[in-house]
mmCIF file of C-alpha atoms in Angstrom:
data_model
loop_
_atom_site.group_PDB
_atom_site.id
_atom_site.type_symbol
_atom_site.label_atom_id
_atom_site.label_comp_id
_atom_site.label_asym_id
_atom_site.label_seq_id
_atom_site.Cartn_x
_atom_site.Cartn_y
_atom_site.Cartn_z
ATOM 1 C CA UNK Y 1 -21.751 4.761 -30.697
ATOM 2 C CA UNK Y 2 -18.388 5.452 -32.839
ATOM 3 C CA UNK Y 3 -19.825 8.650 -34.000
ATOM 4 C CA UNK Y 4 -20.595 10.125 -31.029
ATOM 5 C CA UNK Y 5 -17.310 9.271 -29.422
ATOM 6 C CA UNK Y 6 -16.003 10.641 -32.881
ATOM 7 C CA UNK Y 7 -17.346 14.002 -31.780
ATOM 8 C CA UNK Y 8 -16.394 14.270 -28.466
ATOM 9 C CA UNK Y 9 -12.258 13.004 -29.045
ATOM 10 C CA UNK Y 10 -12.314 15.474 -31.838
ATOM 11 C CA UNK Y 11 -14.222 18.773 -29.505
ATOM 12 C CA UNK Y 12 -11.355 17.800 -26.829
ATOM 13 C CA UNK Y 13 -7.990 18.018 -28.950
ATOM 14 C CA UNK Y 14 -9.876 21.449 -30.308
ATOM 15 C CA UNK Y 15 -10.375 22.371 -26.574
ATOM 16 C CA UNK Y 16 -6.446 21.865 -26.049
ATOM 17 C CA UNK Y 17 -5.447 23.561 -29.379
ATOM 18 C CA UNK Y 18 -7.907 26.822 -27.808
ATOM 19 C CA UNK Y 19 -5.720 26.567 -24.688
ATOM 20 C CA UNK Y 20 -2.595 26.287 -26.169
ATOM 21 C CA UNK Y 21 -1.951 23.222 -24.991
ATOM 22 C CA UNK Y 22 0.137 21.456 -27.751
ATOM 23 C CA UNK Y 23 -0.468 17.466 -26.989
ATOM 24 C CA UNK Y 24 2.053 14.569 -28.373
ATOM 25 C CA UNK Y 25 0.483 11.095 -27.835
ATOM 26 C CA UNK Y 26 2.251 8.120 -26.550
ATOM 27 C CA UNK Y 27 0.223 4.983 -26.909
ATOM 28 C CA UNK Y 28 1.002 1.738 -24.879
ATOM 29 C CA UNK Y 29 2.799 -0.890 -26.188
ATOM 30 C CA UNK Y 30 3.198 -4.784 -24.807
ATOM 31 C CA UNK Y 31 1.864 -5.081 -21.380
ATOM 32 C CA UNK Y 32 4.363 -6.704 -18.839
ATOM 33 C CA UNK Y 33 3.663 -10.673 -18.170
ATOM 34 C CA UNK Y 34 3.753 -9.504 -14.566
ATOM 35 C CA UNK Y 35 0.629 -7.553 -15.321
ATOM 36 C CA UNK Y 36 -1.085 -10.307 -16.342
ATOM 37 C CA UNK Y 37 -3.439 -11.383 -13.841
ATOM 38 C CA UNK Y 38 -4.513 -7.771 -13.605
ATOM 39 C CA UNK Y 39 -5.673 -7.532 -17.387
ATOM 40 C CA UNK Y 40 -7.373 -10.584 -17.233
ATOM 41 C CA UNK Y 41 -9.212 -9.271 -14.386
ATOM 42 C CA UNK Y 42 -10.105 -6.244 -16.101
ATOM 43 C CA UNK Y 43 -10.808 -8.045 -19.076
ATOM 44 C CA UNK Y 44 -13.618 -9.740 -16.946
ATOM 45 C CA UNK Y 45 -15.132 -6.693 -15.339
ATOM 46 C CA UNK Y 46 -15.108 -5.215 -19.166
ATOM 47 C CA UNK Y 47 -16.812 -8.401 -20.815
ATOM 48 C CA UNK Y 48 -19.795 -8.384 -17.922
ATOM 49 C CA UNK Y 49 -20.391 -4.734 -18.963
ATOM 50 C CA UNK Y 50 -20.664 -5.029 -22.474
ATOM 51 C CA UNK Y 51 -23.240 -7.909 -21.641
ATOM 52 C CA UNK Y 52 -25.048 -5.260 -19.337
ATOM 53 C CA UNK Y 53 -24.668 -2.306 -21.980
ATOM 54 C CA UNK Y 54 -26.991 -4.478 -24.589
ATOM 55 C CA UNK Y 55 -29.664 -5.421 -21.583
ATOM 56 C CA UNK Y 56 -29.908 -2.175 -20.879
ATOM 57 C CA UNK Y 57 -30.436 -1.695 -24.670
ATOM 58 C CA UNK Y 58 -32.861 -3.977 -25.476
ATOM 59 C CA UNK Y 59 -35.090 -3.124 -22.640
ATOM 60 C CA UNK Y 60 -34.875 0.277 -23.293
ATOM 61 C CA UNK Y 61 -33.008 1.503 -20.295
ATOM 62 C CA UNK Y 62 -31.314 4.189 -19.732
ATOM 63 C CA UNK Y 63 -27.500 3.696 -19.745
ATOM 64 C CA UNK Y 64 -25.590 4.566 -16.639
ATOM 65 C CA UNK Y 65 -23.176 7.502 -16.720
ATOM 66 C CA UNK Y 66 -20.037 5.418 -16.809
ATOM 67 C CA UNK Y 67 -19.587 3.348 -19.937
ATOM 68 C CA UNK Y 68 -16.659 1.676 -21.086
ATOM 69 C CA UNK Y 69 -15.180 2.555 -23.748
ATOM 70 C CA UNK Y 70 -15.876 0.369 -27.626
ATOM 71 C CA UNK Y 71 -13.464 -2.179 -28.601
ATOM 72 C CA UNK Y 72 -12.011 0.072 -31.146
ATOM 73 C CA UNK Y 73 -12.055 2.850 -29.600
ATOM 74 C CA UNK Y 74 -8.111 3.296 -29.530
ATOM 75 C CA UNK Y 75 -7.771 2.880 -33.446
ATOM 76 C CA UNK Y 76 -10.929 5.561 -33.904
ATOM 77 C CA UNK Y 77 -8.540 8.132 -31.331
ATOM 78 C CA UNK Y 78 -5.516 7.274 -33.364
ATOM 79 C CA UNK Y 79 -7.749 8.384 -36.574
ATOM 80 C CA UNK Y 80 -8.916 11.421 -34.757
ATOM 81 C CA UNK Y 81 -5.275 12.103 -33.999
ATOM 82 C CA UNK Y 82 -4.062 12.152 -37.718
ATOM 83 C CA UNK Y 83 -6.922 13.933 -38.889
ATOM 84 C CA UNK Y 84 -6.017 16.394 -36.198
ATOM 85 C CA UNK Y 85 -2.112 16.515 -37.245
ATOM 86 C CA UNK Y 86 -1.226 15.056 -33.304
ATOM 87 C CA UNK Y 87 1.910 13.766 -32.979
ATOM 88 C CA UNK Y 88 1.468 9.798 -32.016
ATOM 89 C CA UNK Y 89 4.309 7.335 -30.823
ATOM 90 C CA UNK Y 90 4.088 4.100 -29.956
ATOM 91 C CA UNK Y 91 5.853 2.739 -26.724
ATOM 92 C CA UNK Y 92 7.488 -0.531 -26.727
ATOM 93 C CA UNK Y 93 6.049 -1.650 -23.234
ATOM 94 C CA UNK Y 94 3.594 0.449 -21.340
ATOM 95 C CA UNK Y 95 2.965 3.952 -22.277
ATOM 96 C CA UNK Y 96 3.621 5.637 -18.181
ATOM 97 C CA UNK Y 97 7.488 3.199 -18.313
ATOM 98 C CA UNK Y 98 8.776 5.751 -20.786
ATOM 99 C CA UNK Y 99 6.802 9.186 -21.378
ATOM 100 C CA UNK Y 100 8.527 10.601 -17.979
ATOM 101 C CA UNK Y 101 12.131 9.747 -19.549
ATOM 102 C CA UNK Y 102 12.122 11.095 -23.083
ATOM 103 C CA UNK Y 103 13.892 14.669 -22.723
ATOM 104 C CA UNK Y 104 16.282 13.204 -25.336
ATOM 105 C CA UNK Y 105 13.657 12.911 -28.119
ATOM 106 C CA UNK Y 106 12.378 16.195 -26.690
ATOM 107 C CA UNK Y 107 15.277 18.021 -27.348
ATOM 108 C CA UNK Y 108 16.496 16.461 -30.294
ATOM 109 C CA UNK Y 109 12.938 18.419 -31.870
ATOM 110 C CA UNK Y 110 13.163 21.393 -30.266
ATOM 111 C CA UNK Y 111 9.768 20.059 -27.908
ATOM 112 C CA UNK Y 112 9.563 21.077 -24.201
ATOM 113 C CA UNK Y 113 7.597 18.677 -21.510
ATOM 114 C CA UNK Y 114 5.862 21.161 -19.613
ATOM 115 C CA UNK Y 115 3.506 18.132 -18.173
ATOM 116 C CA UNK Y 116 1.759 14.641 -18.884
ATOM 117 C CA UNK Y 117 -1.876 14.852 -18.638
ATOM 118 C CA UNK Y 118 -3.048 10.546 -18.075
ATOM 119 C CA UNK Y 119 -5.576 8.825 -16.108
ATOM 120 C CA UNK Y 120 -3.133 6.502 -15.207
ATOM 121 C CA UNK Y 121 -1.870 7.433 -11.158
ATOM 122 C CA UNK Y 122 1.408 5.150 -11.510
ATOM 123 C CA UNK Y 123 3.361 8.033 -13.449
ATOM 124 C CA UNK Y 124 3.170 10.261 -9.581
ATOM 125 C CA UNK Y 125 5.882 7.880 -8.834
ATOM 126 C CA UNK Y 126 8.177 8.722 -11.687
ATOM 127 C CA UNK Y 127 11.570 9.613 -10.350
ATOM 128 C CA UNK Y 128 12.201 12.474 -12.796
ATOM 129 C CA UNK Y 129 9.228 14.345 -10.555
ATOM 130 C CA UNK Y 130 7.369 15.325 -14.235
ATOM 131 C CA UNK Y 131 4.195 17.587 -13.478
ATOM 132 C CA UNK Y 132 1.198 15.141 -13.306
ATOM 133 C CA UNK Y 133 -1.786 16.399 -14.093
ATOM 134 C CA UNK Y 134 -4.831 13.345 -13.996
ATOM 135 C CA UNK Y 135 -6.939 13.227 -15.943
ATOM 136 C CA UNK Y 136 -10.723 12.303 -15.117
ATOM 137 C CA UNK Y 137 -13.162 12.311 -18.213
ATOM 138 C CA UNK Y 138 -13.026 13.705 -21.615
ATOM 139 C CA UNK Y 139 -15.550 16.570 -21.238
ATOM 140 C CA UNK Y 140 -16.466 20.733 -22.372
ATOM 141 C CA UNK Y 141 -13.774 21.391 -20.000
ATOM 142 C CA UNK Y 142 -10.934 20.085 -18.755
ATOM 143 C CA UNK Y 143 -11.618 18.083 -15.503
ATOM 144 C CA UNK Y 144 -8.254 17.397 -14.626
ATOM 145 C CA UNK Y 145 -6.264 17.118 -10.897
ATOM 146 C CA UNK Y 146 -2.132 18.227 -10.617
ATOM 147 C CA UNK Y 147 -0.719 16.207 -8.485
ATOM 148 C CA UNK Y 148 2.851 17.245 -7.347
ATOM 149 C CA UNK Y 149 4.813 14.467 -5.843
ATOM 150 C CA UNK Y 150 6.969 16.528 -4.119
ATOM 151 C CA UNK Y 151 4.136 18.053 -2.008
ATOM 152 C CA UNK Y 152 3.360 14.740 -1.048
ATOM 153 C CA UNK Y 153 6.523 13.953 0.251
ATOM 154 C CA UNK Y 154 6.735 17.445 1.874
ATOM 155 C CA UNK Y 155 2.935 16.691 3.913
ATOM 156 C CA UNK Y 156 4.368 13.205 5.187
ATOM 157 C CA UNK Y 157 7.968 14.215 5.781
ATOM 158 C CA UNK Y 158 8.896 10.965 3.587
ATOM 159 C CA UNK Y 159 12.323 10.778 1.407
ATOM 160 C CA UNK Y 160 11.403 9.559 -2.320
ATOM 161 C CA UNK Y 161 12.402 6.201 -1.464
ATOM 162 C CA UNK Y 162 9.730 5.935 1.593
ATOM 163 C CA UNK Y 163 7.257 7.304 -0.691
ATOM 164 C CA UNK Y 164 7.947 3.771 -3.136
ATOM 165 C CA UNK Y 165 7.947 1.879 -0.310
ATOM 166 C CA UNK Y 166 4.362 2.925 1.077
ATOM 167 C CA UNK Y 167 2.807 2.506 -2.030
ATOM 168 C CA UNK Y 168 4.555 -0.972 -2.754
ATOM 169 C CA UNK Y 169 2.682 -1.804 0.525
ATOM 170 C CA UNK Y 170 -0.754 -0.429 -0.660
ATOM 171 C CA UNK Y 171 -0.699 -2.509 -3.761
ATOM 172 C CA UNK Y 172 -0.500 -2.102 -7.750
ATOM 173 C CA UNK Y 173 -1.625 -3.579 -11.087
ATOM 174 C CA UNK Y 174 1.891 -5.807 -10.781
ATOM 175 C CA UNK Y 175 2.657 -6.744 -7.187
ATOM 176 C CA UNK Y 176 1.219 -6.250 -3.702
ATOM 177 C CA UNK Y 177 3.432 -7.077 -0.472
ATOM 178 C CA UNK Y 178 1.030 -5.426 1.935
ATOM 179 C CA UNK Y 179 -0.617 -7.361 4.947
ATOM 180 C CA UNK Y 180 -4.029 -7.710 5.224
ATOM 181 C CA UNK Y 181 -4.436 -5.062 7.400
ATOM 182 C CA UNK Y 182 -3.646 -2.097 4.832
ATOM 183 C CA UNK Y 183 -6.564 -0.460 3.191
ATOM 184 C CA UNK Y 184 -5.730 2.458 2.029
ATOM 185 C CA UNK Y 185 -3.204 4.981 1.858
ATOM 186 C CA UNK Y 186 -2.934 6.355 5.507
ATOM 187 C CA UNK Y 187 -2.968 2.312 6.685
ATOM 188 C CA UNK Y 188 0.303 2.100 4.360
ATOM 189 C CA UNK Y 189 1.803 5.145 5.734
ATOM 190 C CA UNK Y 190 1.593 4.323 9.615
ATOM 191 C CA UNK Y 191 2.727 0.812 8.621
ATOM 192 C CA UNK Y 192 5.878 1.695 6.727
ATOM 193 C CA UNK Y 193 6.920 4.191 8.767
ATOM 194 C CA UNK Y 194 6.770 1.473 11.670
ATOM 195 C CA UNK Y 195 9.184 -0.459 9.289
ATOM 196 C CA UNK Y 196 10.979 2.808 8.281
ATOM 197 C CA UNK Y 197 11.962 2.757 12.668
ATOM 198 C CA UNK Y 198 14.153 -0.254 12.362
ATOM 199 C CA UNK Y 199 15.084 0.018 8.573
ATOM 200 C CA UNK Y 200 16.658 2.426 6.028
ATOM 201 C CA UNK Y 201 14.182 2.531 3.213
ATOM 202 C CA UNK Y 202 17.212 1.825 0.462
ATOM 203 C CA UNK Y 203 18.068 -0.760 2.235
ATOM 204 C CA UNK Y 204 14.459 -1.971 2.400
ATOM 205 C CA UNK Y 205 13.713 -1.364 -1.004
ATOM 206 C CA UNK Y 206 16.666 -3.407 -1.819
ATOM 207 C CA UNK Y 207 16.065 -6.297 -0.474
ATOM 208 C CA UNK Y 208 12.659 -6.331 -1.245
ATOM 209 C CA UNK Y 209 13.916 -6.330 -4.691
ATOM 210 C CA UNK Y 210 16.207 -9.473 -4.589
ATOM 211 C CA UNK Y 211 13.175 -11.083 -2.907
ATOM 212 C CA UNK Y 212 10.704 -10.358 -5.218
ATOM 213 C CA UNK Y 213 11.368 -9.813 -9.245
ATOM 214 C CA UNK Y 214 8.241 -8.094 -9.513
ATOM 215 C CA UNK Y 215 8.945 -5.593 -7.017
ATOM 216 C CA UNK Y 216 12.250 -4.942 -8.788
ATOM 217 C CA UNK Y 217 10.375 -4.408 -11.872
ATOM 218 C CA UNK Y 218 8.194 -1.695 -10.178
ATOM 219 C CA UNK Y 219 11.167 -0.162 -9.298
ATOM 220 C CA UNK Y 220 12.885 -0.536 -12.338
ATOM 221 C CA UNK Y 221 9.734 1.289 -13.935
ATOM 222 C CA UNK Y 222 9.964 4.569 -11.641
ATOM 223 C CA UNK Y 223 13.383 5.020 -12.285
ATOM 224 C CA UNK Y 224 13.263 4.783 -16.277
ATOM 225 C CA UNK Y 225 14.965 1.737 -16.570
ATOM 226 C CA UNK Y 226 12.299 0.027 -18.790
ATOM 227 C CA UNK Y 227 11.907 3.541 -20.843
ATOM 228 C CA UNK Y 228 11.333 2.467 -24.337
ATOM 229 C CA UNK Y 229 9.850 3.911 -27.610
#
């Protein structure tokens, strides 16, 4: 229902004016070709819930509490947005590549990045160490996490570069080089830092990048160098 969704997009950016929280909007641009496998996966999972969502309908279910989201839901937010005088750029690839690196275009208006509130986990890895706060659902009140990257580091006595590493090895929407014996994050950690005994994680990461072109363009994402607007 667009008009309910309406409703609640336009009671959140009120919420954030109430807290002072001043948002500007970066909105994704091309998707990598690397990522596509990923999207079409997604696409998948989306399609056989739409199909659900009218079952449910028609037999007068109840729907669950996780929906996704209407196909135009982006162009009704970008509406909301205008109606609501929010700033809005678009990004020439994907939205987390670039908002981390643009204390240029920040300046150059007189703006200050005091965080990025996203759902999307990848920008933790951003090398410029931006406050991350996640964010979980659009709700009454904000029902967000901070995530500080440096604390992470700090709790598994890993350099910056490790940290990349260990999640290369856990997996992401563009490459996985893990073994089939990682799982989840703390299977990463002991295995990398087994690798970490014998290799310098530079080093590592550097030939993992001549090996792999996707892995270089993970990197290459982190450190800003596929920042674009």
């Amino acid at each position: 229902n667009y008009t309910e969704l309406q409703i609640v997009m336009e009671h959140f950016f009120e919420k954030c004016r109430e807290k002072n929280v001043n948002l500007i909007i970066f909105l994704d641009g091309i998707s990598s070709s690397s990522k596509q496998k990923t999207l079409k996966k997604r696409k998948t999972v989306r399609s056989k819930q739409y199909v659900e969502l009218d079952c449910w309908a028609n037999d007068g279910m109840q729907f669950p509490e996780k929906i996704p989201l209407p196909p135009l839901s982006v162009k009704l937010m970008v509406n909301v947005m205008r109606k609501k005088n929010i700033p809005v750029y678009g990004c020439f690839g994907e939205a987390d590549n670039t908002i981390p690196f643009t204390d240029f275009m920040f300046q150059e208006r007189g703006w200050k990045l005091d965080g990025i509130l996203s759902n999307d986990s990848d920008l933790v890895l951003n090398s410029c160490n931006v406050p991350i706060y996640l964010l979980n659902t659009l709700t009454d009140c904000f029902d967000v996490q901070f995530i500080d990257r440096m604390a992470i580091e700090q709790y598994h006595n890993i350099t910056y570069n490790e940290l990349l590493l260990i999640c290369l090895y856990l997996g992401n929407d563009l490459v996985s080089i893990g073994s089939n014996k990682i799982y989840c994050w703390d299977d990463s950690v002991v295995y990398c830092k087994k690798i970490l005994q014998k290799h310098k994680a530079e080093k590592w990461l550097s030939l993992l990048c001549k090996q792999n072109y996707k892995v270089k363009e993970v990197i290459d994402n982190y450190i800003g160098k596929n920042s674009n607007i």
